[in-house]
Amino acid sequence: MRRPRVPLPPFVRFLLRRAAALLLLCLGTTVIAFGFTQLVPGDPVAANLGEQAAADPAAVAAFEDRYGLDEPVPVQYLIYLRNLLRGDLGESLQDHQPVRENLATYVPASAELAILSTLVAVFVGVAFGIAAAVRRNRLGDHALRVVSLVGISMPTFWIALLALYIFFFRLGWFPGGDRLDPGILAPPHVTGMYTIDAALAGQWDVMVNAFHHLVLPALVLAAYNVGLLTRYTRSAVLEVIGNDYVRAARAKGLAERVVLLRHVLRAALPSVVTVIGLVFANVLTGTVLVETIFAWPGIGQYAYRSAVTLDLPSIMGVGLFVAVVYISINFVVDVLYGVIDPRIRVT
Amino acid sequence: MSTTLAPEGPARARLRPRWPRQAGGQPLAVIGATLVAAWLVVAVLAPYLAPHDPLAQSAEAFAAPSSEHLFGTDELGRDVFSRVLYGARISLPLGLLLVVLAAAIGGILGGLAGYFRGWTDGVVMRTTDLVFAFPAIILAMVVTAALGPGLTNAVLALVIVAWPSYARVVRSLVLSVADSEYVWATRLLGSSSRRTLVREVLPNVVGPVLVLATLDVGNAILLLSGLSFLGLGAQPPDPEWGSMVATGTQFFQFWWIGTFPGLAIFSAVLAFNFIGDSLRDVFDPRTARESRERM
């Protein structure tokens, strides 16, 4: 006897569907990464081991065995996938450390930078966007339009250079790079983010120092996203500000601030939330450019070093890691959007 | 490449925007067009405008800006002003080429996906999903690292990154236009499917793709200079703006080496973004500045 199937609640179905898409996409990125390692012109052994090790027959044999290089390509992919699932991303050609360990060292530094920068960008960008929408077609709107276009037009690496020249070299307000002043020891490792670790350990002077180092690169990194979020928030607010319920809120005598924050922003928020994935992608892109200039030891700088030294396992490791993080963030955004706006779940 | 054009906008996109009337209300478009035109002139006439050979290491190194060297000289004694002028011959044509290639490839694939639907649609759309799963510059770095650094490979890498936005927009436009009643009407009147595609579907696709492409040129220049800044695009001694800024970061106490090439990137990208933003206003009246509805 078959029991009748109980239909899952719509939200669970929505979650499951998104989770399945998430897994498929992650699998897809591994296919892409594997495909690129196949594309490398020349000898894959040399590309993955470096010239020196490739001259050593024992190292070559061990490498070929580990990755099944004498097997057909589909089998090679399965071996590659099995290694990935075990957390084996290969070995960096620069320092012969496992790529996974390198990532573990560099990710917290970038995360600290990315989180602060995103927070700044969201606050400033959303505030600018509301201000522009409220002043629609007036001077303030036009000024903010130019500001946001300037924000998305300035090369991040150029802002970084100017900021470093002015605020470090000329004015001396901020340090010129790295995460702490020389001579200051890193706080005990908990998260790897120095400001948080220092606070947890109660080392307030270390925390202040770490934060001082963090400010300039985070602000530089935020510039592009401020421009982007200003534009998005402005259009999102304009979409809802003319609605009847906003007029009703005004008519019943609510303060303009309350109307804007409680009624308008609340309705505009879902469309702003959808851009957060894009914002985060921009931050990741920016870290590559900013970290090299500020000597910030994060994954951006690691990716840069790997790319210029043609360290294929490392650059693939960073690429895969970033892609998986990015896909996961978009997944969270999707789900959040479904929570905020129930209409989405149905379709 | 991130774009903000809503893909579901075919009905709103008018085929022939009323340019003359709109241009008066779009000062940014005028400024942008003027700047772009100026840069194009510089690109064409660089050999006549540049006071020095961009590669000649004739002057004193690290000379500050002066009447002889307007933007100073770099670490090898090359004239930064001449190099910036010559840089326009690399960044502008390659940025345009990149967008044209991406729009052509994405347009064709998206058109096929929308027209044939079924598995063609599935394959194309899942591929765009995959490309979108990587942040642009990371994927471009992976590609150039695999293929080897150089301007050609950098352009190729960015085309790979950029085509999916066009594919998605064109697909959704073709899907919605092909289903609209007036297209059915022309077909019922006996129009061949090729004629329908060319006469009815294509014109409705061109407008939005043009907007998207204009919005993208600035981004393309930005990303290409970014790859060159990282040493993955233009190679020395090419006078490319991004790689010149990279030199500037090595000698940043001599501010002129990096500041002026960066200013060149900024002004060119800003010009294209001014045009693109104004175009979007014309095509998307919902959030436009000059608007009749509401408020």
XYZ file of C-alpha atoms in Angstrom:
642
model
C 0.000 0.000 0.000
C 1.337 3.377 -0.955
C 0.800 6.224 1.385
C -0.431 9.372 -0.300
C 2.376 11.898 -0.669
C 2.064 14.823 1.663
C 2.979 17.983 -0.274
C 5.785 19.917 1.348
C 5.025 23.433 2.532
C 5.872 25.990 -0.183
C 8.712 27.554 1.786
C 10.424 24.183 2.306
C 10.033 23.418 -1.407
C 11.512 26.825 -2.206
C 14.448 26.153 0.127
C 15.071 22.688 -1.314
C 14.965 23.966 -4.879
C 17.467 26.715 -4.084
C 19.730 24.298 -2.217
C 19.730 21.919 -5.183
C 20.649 24.794 -7.486
C 23.426 25.753 -5.067
C 24.929 22.269 -5.154
C 24.698 22.053 -8.954
C 26.398 25.408 -9.367
C 29.219 24.419 -7.010
C 29.683 21.223 -9.001
C 29.708 23.316 -12.179
C 32.494 25.537 -10.900
C 34.642 22.469 -10.291
C 34.047 21.435 -13.916
C 35.173 24.900 -15.046
C 38.253 24.861 -12.821
C 39.132 21.378 -14.009
C 38.544 22.418 -17.602
C 41.005 25.271 -17.279
C 43.691 23.049 -15.830
C 43.225 20.909 -18.966
C 43.528 23.988 -21.187
C 46.966 25.041 -19.969
C 49.314 24.916 -22.907
C 52.240 22.589 -22.437
C 52.914 19.964 -19.843
C 50.357 19.798 -17.006
C 52.926 18.180 -14.755
C 55.321 21.089 -15.182
C 52.482 23.580 -14.757
C 51.390 22.002 -11.488
C 54.733 21.036 -10.021
C 56.981 23.832 -11.221
C 60.054 23.358 -13.419
C 62.314 22.109 -10.649
C 60.143 19.288 -9.378
C 59.151 18.324 -12.922
C 62.788 17.378 -13.579
C 62.633 14.815 -10.791
C 61.163 11.512 -12.117
C 60.063 10.380 -8.655
C 58.089 13.577 -8.046
C 56.511 13.321 -11.489
C 55.491 9.693 -10.933
C 54.010 10.534 -7.547
C 52.100 13.450 -9.070
C 50.783 11.389 -11.974
C 49.653 8.722 -9.588
C 47.947 11.177 -7.231
C 45.912 12.798 -9.989
C 45.513 9.720 -12.172
C 47.107 11.421 -15.158
C 47.360 8.151 -17.097
C 43.581 7.711 -16.805
C 41.052 9.059 -19.337
C 39.898 12.658 -18.756
C 36.493 11.875 -17.155
C 38.209 9.606 -14.633
C 40.756 12.348 -13.992
C 37.886 14.685 -13.222
C 36.408 12.227 -10.725
C 39.785 11.872 -9.027
C 40.070 15.668 -8.962
C 36.610 15.892 -7.403
C 37.460 13.251 -4.804
C 40.592 15.182 -3.863
C 38.570 18.389 -3.577
C 36.025 16.735 -1.279
C 38.901 15.627 0.934
C 39.996 19.267 1.063
C 42.991 18.663 -1.195
C 43.366 21.709 -3.435
C 46.881 20.831 -4.484
C 50.141 22.432 -3.498
C 51.176 26.018 -4.078
C 54.153 26.386 -6.401
C 55.376 29.424 -4.478
C 55.943 27.978 -1.027
C 55.005 24.298 -1.513
C 52.371 24.591 1.194
C 48.973 22.977 0.654
C 46.708 25.552 -1.006
C 44.098 24.855 1.663
C 46.456 25.991 4.421
C 47.403 29.109 2.496
C 43.729 29.947 2.105
C 43.144 29.418 5.827
C 45.954 31.904 6.551
C 44.830 34.595 4.126
C 41.031 34.430 4.213
C 40.489 36.060 7.660
C 42.495 39.154 6.676
C 40.364 39.623 3.574
C 37.150 38.836 5.425
C 37.888 41.569 7.961
C 38.490 44.060 5.176
C 35.485 42.941 3.128
C 33.045 43.036 6.043
C 33.991 46.548 7.196
C 33.973 47.822 3.627
C 30.562 46.304 2.892
C 29.090 47.784 6.084
C 30.379 51.255 5.202
C 29.141 50.962 1.614
C 25.667 49.785 2.641
C 25.153 52.553 5.212
C 26.474 55.379 3.032
C 24.996 54.065 -0.221
C 21.497 53.498 1.191
C 21.531 56.914 2.887
C 22.642 58.611 -0.345
C 20.018 56.711 -2.327
C 17.176 57.787 -0.035
C 18.420 61.363 -0.041
C 18.538 61.392 -3.849
C 15.050 59.908 -4.213
C 13.534 62.383 -1.758
C 15.131 65.279 -3.632
C 14.146 63.856 -7.003
C 15.051 66.171 -9.891
C 16.386 68.811 -7.550
C 19.969 69.890 -7.083
C 20.720 67.268 -4.422
C 19.537 64.450 -6.695
C 21.676 65.628 -9.587
C 24.709 66.075 -7.338
C 24.303 62.574 -5.893
C 23.870 61.165 -9.397
C 27.236 62.592 -10.384
C 28.783 61.386 -7.100
C 27.549 57.835 -7.683
C 28.704 57.841 -11.316
C 32.110 59.094 -10.200
C 32.165 56.292 -7.617
C 31.649 53.558 -10.211
C 34.033 55.162 -12.708
C 37.174 55.527 -10.603
C 39.580 52.596 -10.903
C 39.884 51.124 -7.406
C 43.639 50.755 -7.733
C 43.934 54.444 -8.610
C 41.893 55.580 -5.566
C 44.137 53.342 -3.469
C 47.231 55.009 -4.884
C 45.861 58.532 -4.293
C 44.681 57.667 -0.781
C 48.054 56.203 0.103
C 49.885 59.226 -1.298
C 47.709 61.808 0.459
C 46.781 60.197 3.782
C 49.938 58.191 4.401
C 52.797 59.869 2.558
C 51.736 63.535 2.767
C 49.565 63.799 5.885
C 50.666 60.729 7.803
C 47.165 60.173 9.182
C 47.059 56.490 8.352
C 49.659 53.717 8.164
C 50.936 52.779 4.716
C 50.070 49.105 4.716
C 50.080 45.762 6.500
C 47.706 44.804 9.334
C 49.656 46.028 12.383
C 52.537 48.373 13.140
C 55.918 46.640 13.151
C 56.704 45.456 16.663
C 53.103 44.835 17.633
C 52.325 41.157 17.980
C 49.202 39.657 16.476
C 46.487 38.853 19.064
C 45.888 35.188 19.972
C 44.262 33.421 17.033
C 40.521 32.892 17.318
C 38.874 34.160 14.133
C 42.022 35.431 12.430
C 40.427 38.887 12.216
C 42.770 41.030 14.291
C 40.237 43.620 15.488
C 37.908 40.924 16.805
C 40.654 38.701 18.229
C 42.249 41.666 20.011
C 38.916 42.673 21.503
C 38.299 39.089 22.664
C 41.707 39.042 24.325
C 41.119 42.465 25.861
C 44.172 43.932 24.087
C 42.618 47.306 23.349
C 45.772 49.004 22.059
C 46.225 46.172 19.528
C 42.599 46.504 18.495
C 42.938 50.246 17.910
C 46.108 49.674 15.927
C 44.520 46.964 13.785
C 41.479 49.138 13.154
C 43.692 52.095 12.216
C 45.322 49.902 9.573
C 41.955 48.680 8.350
C 40.225 52.024 7.763
C 41.947 53.340 4.647
C 41.800 50.172 2.506
C 38.196 49.547 3.614
C 37.125 53.057 2.586
C 38.905 52.766 -0.773
C 37.177 49.443 -1.347
C 33.783 50.938 -0.467
C 33.865 53.714 -3.102
C 32.581 51.647 -6.020
C 29.811 50.050 -3.979
C 28.659 53.381 -2.565
C 28.102 54.497 -6.152
C 26.291 51.276 -7.018
C 24.066 51.201 -3.926
C 23.138 54.881 -4.292
C 21.730 54.152 -7.733
C 19.901 50.998 -6.702
C 18.422 52.481 -3.548
C 17.300 55.588 -5.403
C 15.351 53.585 -7.989
C 13.988 51.186 -5.381
C 12.720 54.064 -3.231
C 11.209 55.842 -6.237
C 9.300 52.673 -7.098
C 7.420 52.744 -3.812
C 7.389 56.367 -2.687
C 4.387 57.277 -4.844
C 2.204 54.447 -3.517
C -1.090 55.137 -1.792
C -0.043 53.682 1.538
C 2.836 56.143 1.722
C 0.420 58.966 1.045
C -1.870 57.525 3.720
C 0.986 57.422 6.209
C 1.745 61.049 5.473
C -1.932 61.967 5.607
C -2.352 60.568 9.085
C 0.367 62.953 10.182
C 3.398 60.707 10.668
C 6.723 62.480 10.744
C 8.525 62.387 7.386
C 11.416 60.505 8.966
C 9.086 57.783 10.202
C 7.370 57.537 6.823
C 10.718 57.188 5.068
C 12.284 54.656 7.399
C 9.264 52.577 8.395
C 7.174 52.608 5.250
C 9.284 53.521 2.249
C 12.610 51.932 3.128
C 10.929 48.792 4.383
C 9.197 48.302 1.042
C 12.292 49.234 -0.937
C 14.576 46.967 1.066
C 13.981 43.693 -0.825
C 15.256 45.163 -4.091
C 18.282 46.560 -2.270
C 18.987 43.202 -0.630
C 19.203 41.520 -4.047
C 22.210 43.683 -4.912
C 24.155 42.585 -1.855
C 25.490 39.616 -3.825
C 26.745 42.002 -6.482
C 28.202 44.275 -3.807
C 30.096 41.365 -2.334
C 31.415 40.341 -5.762
C 32.713 43.875 -6.208
C 34.409 43.744 -2.817
C 36.126 40.477 -3.736
C 37.220 41.960 -7.053
C 38.422 45.063 -5.268
C 40.439 43.156 -2.688
C 42.680 41.799 -5.430
C 43.515 45.346 -6.505
C 43.568 47.013 -3.088
C 45.479 44.369 -1.139
C 48.421 44.455 -3.531
C 48.758 48.207 -2.976
C 48.226 48.207 0.790
C 50.434 45.131 1.320
C 47.427 43.512 2.985
C 48.149 39.792 3.418
C 44.780 38.464 2.224
C 43.466 36.236 -0.562
C 43.509 39.152 -3.008
C 47.239 39.521 -2.673
C 47.614 35.752 -2.718
C 45.606 35.561 -5.953
C 47.715 38.333 -7.449
C 51.000 36.662 -6.511
C 49.717 33.337 -7.828
C 48.565 34.820 -11.120
C 51.826 36.623 -11.886
C 53.955 33.632 -10.925
C 51.581 31.362 -12.907
C 51.011 29.316 -9.770
C 48.085 27.371 -11.215
C 47.009 25.303 -8.161
C 46.864 28.432 -6.004
C 44.930 30.586 -8.455
C 42.488 27.728 -9.069
C 42.114 27.289 -5.310
C 41.334 30.978 -4.829
C 38.970 30.917 -7.810
C 37.053 27.909 -6.487
C 36.939 29.253 -2.946
C 35.703 32.668 -4.024
C 33.136 31.151 -6.389
C 31.733 28.884 -3.671
C 31.556 31.787 -1.199
C 29.904 33.955 -3.823
C 27.362 31.263 -4.744
C 26.575 30.705 -1.067
C 26.063 34.418 -0.474
C 23.701 34.586 -3.417
C 21.875 31.590 -1.950
C 21.486 33.378 1.380
C 20.317 36.515 -0.415
C 17.769 34.453 -2.361
C 16.422 32.889 0.804
C 16.363 36.249 2.619
C 14.469 37.693 -0.308
C 11.982 34.851 -0.026
C 11.582 35.605 3.680
C 11.115 39.338 3.156
C 8.884 39.026 0.110
C 6.673 35.903 0.256
C 5.494 36.340 -3.338
C 8.886 35.113 -4.575
C 8.484 31.672 -3.014
C 5.570 30.732 -5.205
C 7.225 31.175 -8.568
C 30.571 42.448 -15.744
C 27.854 43.836 -13.607
C 24.992 45.484 -15.353
C 21.850 46.956 -13.984
C 19.571 46.813 -16.988
C 16.424 44.912 -16.113
C 16.179 41.980 -18.502
C 12.405 42.011 -18.384
C 12.039 45.358 -20.068
C 11.203 44.810 -23.742
C 7.795 46.411 -23.626
C 9.114 49.608 -22.128
C 12.072 49.923 -24.450
C 10.977 52.140 -27.263
C 12.651 51.450 -30.563
C 13.197 55.035 -31.623
C 13.736 57.299 -28.638
C 13.081 60.927 -29.352
C 16.705 61.997 -29.301
C 16.499 65.703 -30.133
C 13.931 66.440 -27.454
C 15.663 64.307 -24.846
C 19.171 65.586 -25.499
C 18.291 69.008 -24.111
C 17.429 67.472 -20.754
C 20.540 65.325 -20.605
C 23.550 67.526 -19.928
C 25.531 64.532 -18.656
C 25.072 62.777 -22.004
C 26.436 65.846 -23.775
C 29.454 66.037 -21.454
C 30.039 62.296 -21.839
C 29.788 62.384 -25.625
C 32.180 65.343 -25.776
C 34.720 63.565 -23.577
C 34.470 60.342 -25.573
C 34.891 62.267 -28.815
C 37.931 64.053 -27.373
C 39.527 60.754 -26.344
C 38.819 59.248 -29.772
C 40.533 62.231 -31.418
C 43.490 61.782 -29.068
C 43.640 58.072 -29.927
C 43.698 58.772 -33.656
C 46.056 61.758 -33.558
C 48.362 60.611 -30.740
C 51.488 60.531 -32.960
C 50.869 64.177 -33.919
C 49.785 65.398 -30.490
C 52.462 63.705 -28.381
C 55.519 65.909 -27.851
C 57.816 62.924 -27.257
C 58.248 59.314 -28.299
C 56.270 57.297 -25.667
C 59.004 54.671 -25.499
C 62.094 56.911 -25.688
C 64.096 56.909 -22.460
C 65.696 60.223 -23.317
C 64.922 62.513 -20.404
C 66.007 62.492 -16.795
C 64.089 59.921 -14.698
C 61.504 61.046 -12.090
C 61.403 64.639 -13.410
C 58.446 66.536 -11.909
C 55.831 68.042 -14.249
C 57.201 71.050 -16.123
C 56.575 72.882 -19.387
C 58.908 70.435 -21.136
C 57.228 67.363 -19.606
C 53.637 68.327 -18.765
C 53.006 65.189 -16.673
C 56.660 64.644 -15.682
C 58.773 61.603 -16.555
C 58.666 58.046 -15.232
C 61.323 55.794 -13.702
C 62.982 55.268 -17.091
C 62.848 58.907 -18.133
C 59.916 58.472 -20.506
C 57.467 61.351 -21.015
C 54.294 60.513 -19.044
C 52.122 62.944 -21.060
C 53.017 61.269 -24.357
C 52.474 57.844 -22.823
C 49.031 58.840 -21.553
C 48.073 60.093 -25.042
C 49.313 56.882 -26.645
C 47.478 54.870 -23.987
C 44.192 55.939 -25.568
C 45.161 53.850 -28.606
C 45.158 50.722 -26.442
C 42.324 51.137 -23.946
C 39.602 52.674 -26.142
C 39.729 50.342 -29.166
C 40.197 47.259 -27.007
C 37.370 48.285 -24.651
C 35.060 48.780 -27.645
C 36.220 45.563 -29.328
C 35.645 43.638 -26.126
C 32.074 44.888 -25.798
C 31.307 44.276 -29.484
C 32.631 40.712 -29.261
C 30.758 40.028 -26.023
C 27.525 41.497 -27.415
C 27.861 39.540 -30.671
C 28.597 36.205 -28.999
C 26.090 36.726 -26.199
C 23.485 38.079 -28.626
C 23.761 35.129 -30.986
C 23.727 32.519 -28.210
C 20.887 34.273 -26.379
C 18.944 34.641 -29.620
C 19.362 30.942 -30.391
C 18.324 30.033 -26.854
C 15.211 32.190 -27.037
C 14.271 31.096 -30.536
C 14.833 27.346 -30.314
C 14.106 26.988 -26.570
C 14.309 23.376 -25.342
C 17.759 21.999 -24.664
C 19.584 24.797 -26.515
C 18.030 27.195 -24.045
C 18.978 24.945 -21.139
C 22.616 24.616 -22.140
C 23.110 28.333 -22.831
C 21.362 29.498 -19.682
C 23.131 27.043 -17.366
C 26.440 28.186 -18.864
C 25.585 31.812 -18.089
C 24.742 30.761 -14.517
C 28.182 29.211 -14.222
C 30.016 32.258 -15.522
C 27.996 34.463 -13.179
C 29.113 32.240 -10.303
C 32.577 33.796 -10.508
C 33.337 37.444 -9.774
C 34.532 38.912 -13.075
C 38.144 39.682 -12.297
C 38.751 36.403 -10.477
C 37.545 34.397 -13.486
C 39.535 36.640 -15.815
C 42.619 36.039 -13.646
C 42.058 32.288 -13.788
C 41.744 32.430 -17.577
C 44.808 34.611 -18.132
C 46.801 32.514 -15.683
C 45.856 29.413 -17.663
C 46.417 30.956 -21.109
C 49.364 33.183 -20.202
C 49.449 36.954 -19.633
C 49.105 39.415 -22.514
C 46.623 41.908 -23.928
C 45.033 39.437 -26.360
C 44.422 36.862 -23.650
C 43.163 39.550 -21.267
C 40.591 40.665 -23.852
C 39.646 37.043 -24.480
C 39.254 36.439 -20.745
C 37.002 39.463 -20.362
C 34.863 38.422 -23.344
C 34.342 35.085 -21.594
C 33.293 37.011 -18.500
C 31.068 39.525 -20.299
C 28.977 37.644 -22.877
C 26.408 36.097 -20.475
C 24.661 39.395 -19.634
C 23.927 39.899 -23.335
C 22.794 36.307 -23.765
C 20.286 36.693 -20.928
C 18.879 40.000 -22.105
C 18.571 38.927 -25.744
C 17.009 35.599 -24.773
C 14.318 37.164 -22.626
C 13.616 39.800 -25.282
C 13.316 37.201 -28.029
C 11.083 35.061 -25.809
C 8.677 37.875 -25.031
C 8.687 39.488 -28.466
C 8.197 36.190 -30.276
C 5.121 35.552 -28.143
C 3.551 38.962 -28.617
C 0.335 39.293 -30.561
C 1.664 41.512 -33.302
C 4.299 38.927 -34.174
C 1.607 36.266 -34.375
C -0.383 38.632 -36.523
C 2.429 39.106 -39.062
C 2.914 35.368 -39.170
C -0.777 34.783 -39.761
C -0.582 37.312 -42.566
C 1.892 34.966 -44.220
C 5.241 36.447 -43.279
C 8.072 33.895 -43.336
C 9.769 33.114 -40.038
C 13.032 34.643 -41.244
C 11.257 37.811 -42.270
C 9.502 37.901 -38.908
C 12.791 37.552 -37.086
C 14.499 40.299 -39.065
C 11.584 42.724 -39.352
C 9.768 42.271 -36.057
C 11.979 40.601 -33.475
C 15.415 42.031 -34.225
C 14.500 45.733 -34.058
C 13.057 45.216 -30.591
C 16.246 43.587 -29.421
C 18.733 46.114 -30.808
C 17.750 49.040 -28.576
C 18.202 47.409 -25.179
C 21.387 45.656 -26.312
C 22.782 49.028 -27.397
C 22.049 50.495 -23.969
C 23.603 47.522 -22.257
C 26.678 47.768 -24.491
C 27.167 51.472 -23.790
C 26.834 50.858 -20.078
C 29.424 48.131 -20.467
C 32.169 50.006 -22.326
C 33.198 51.912 -19.216
C 33.245 48.711 -17.217
C 35.253 46.962 -19.927
C 37.920 49.686 -19.893
C 37.984 49.491 -16.093
C 38.436 45.708 -15.998
C 40.990 45.653 -18.808
C 43.092 48.304 -17.105
C 42.668 46.353 -13.858
C 44.113 43.220 -15.450
C 46.972 45.263 -16.893
C 47.508 46.845 -13.478
C 47.930 43.314 -12.128
C 50.463 42.567 -14.863
C 48.156 40.103 -16.635
C 47.241 42.366 -19.566
C 49.549 44.791 -21.326
C 53.233 44.004 -20.937
C 56.072 46.524 -20.669
C 57.012 48.727 -22.398
C 53.456 49.208 -23.782
C 52.059 52.592 -22.721
C 48.893 51.127 -21.191
C 47.085 53.176 -18.526
C 46.583 50.384 -15.994
C 50.177 49.192 -16.122
C 51.346 52.822 -15.856
C 49.392 53.187 -12.602
C 51.054 49.969 -11.440
C 54.451 51.605 -12.017
C 53.150 54.601 -10.092
C 52.397 52.449 -7.046
C 56.012 51.276 -6.990
C 57.275 54.852 -6.902
C 54.349 56.538 -5.249
C 56.322 59.421 -3.781
C 56.587 60.591 -7.422
C 52.836 61.101 -7.614
C 52.677 62.114 -11.281
C 53.691 58.697 -12.606
C 50.469 57.009 -11.497
C 48.074 59.913 -11.029
C 47.782 61.041 -14.656
C 47.243 57.638 -16.291
C 44.646 56.912 -13.592
C 42.956 60.213 -14.366
C 42.847 59.154 -18.019
C 41.082 55.868 -17.135
C 38.706 57.716 -14.831
C 37.731 60.354 -17.401
C 37.201 57.818 -20.186
C 35.121 55.478 -17.998
C 33.134 58.370 -16.537
C 32.351 59.631 -20.046
C 30.914 56.274 -21.094
C 28.985 55.962 -17.831
C 27.497 59.463 -18.317
C 26.225 58.393 -21.737
C 25.031 55.009 -20.510
C 23.194 56.441 -17.521
C 21.411 59.015 -19.690
C 20.509 56.325 -22.225
C 18.955 54.293 -19.460
C 16.880 57.279 -18.419
C 15.530 57.494 -21.948
C 14.794 53.789 -22.166
C 13.504 53.268 -18.650
C 11.157 56.118 -17.818
C 10.097 54.593 -14.500
C 13.019 56.000 -12.565
C 13.936 58.748 -15.011
C 14.645 62.284 -13.919
C 12.348 63.958 -16.457
C 9.152 62.123 -15.825
C 5.472 62.836 -16.063
C 4.177 60.286 -13.590
C 3.810 60.602 -9.824
C 5.097 63.313 -7.525
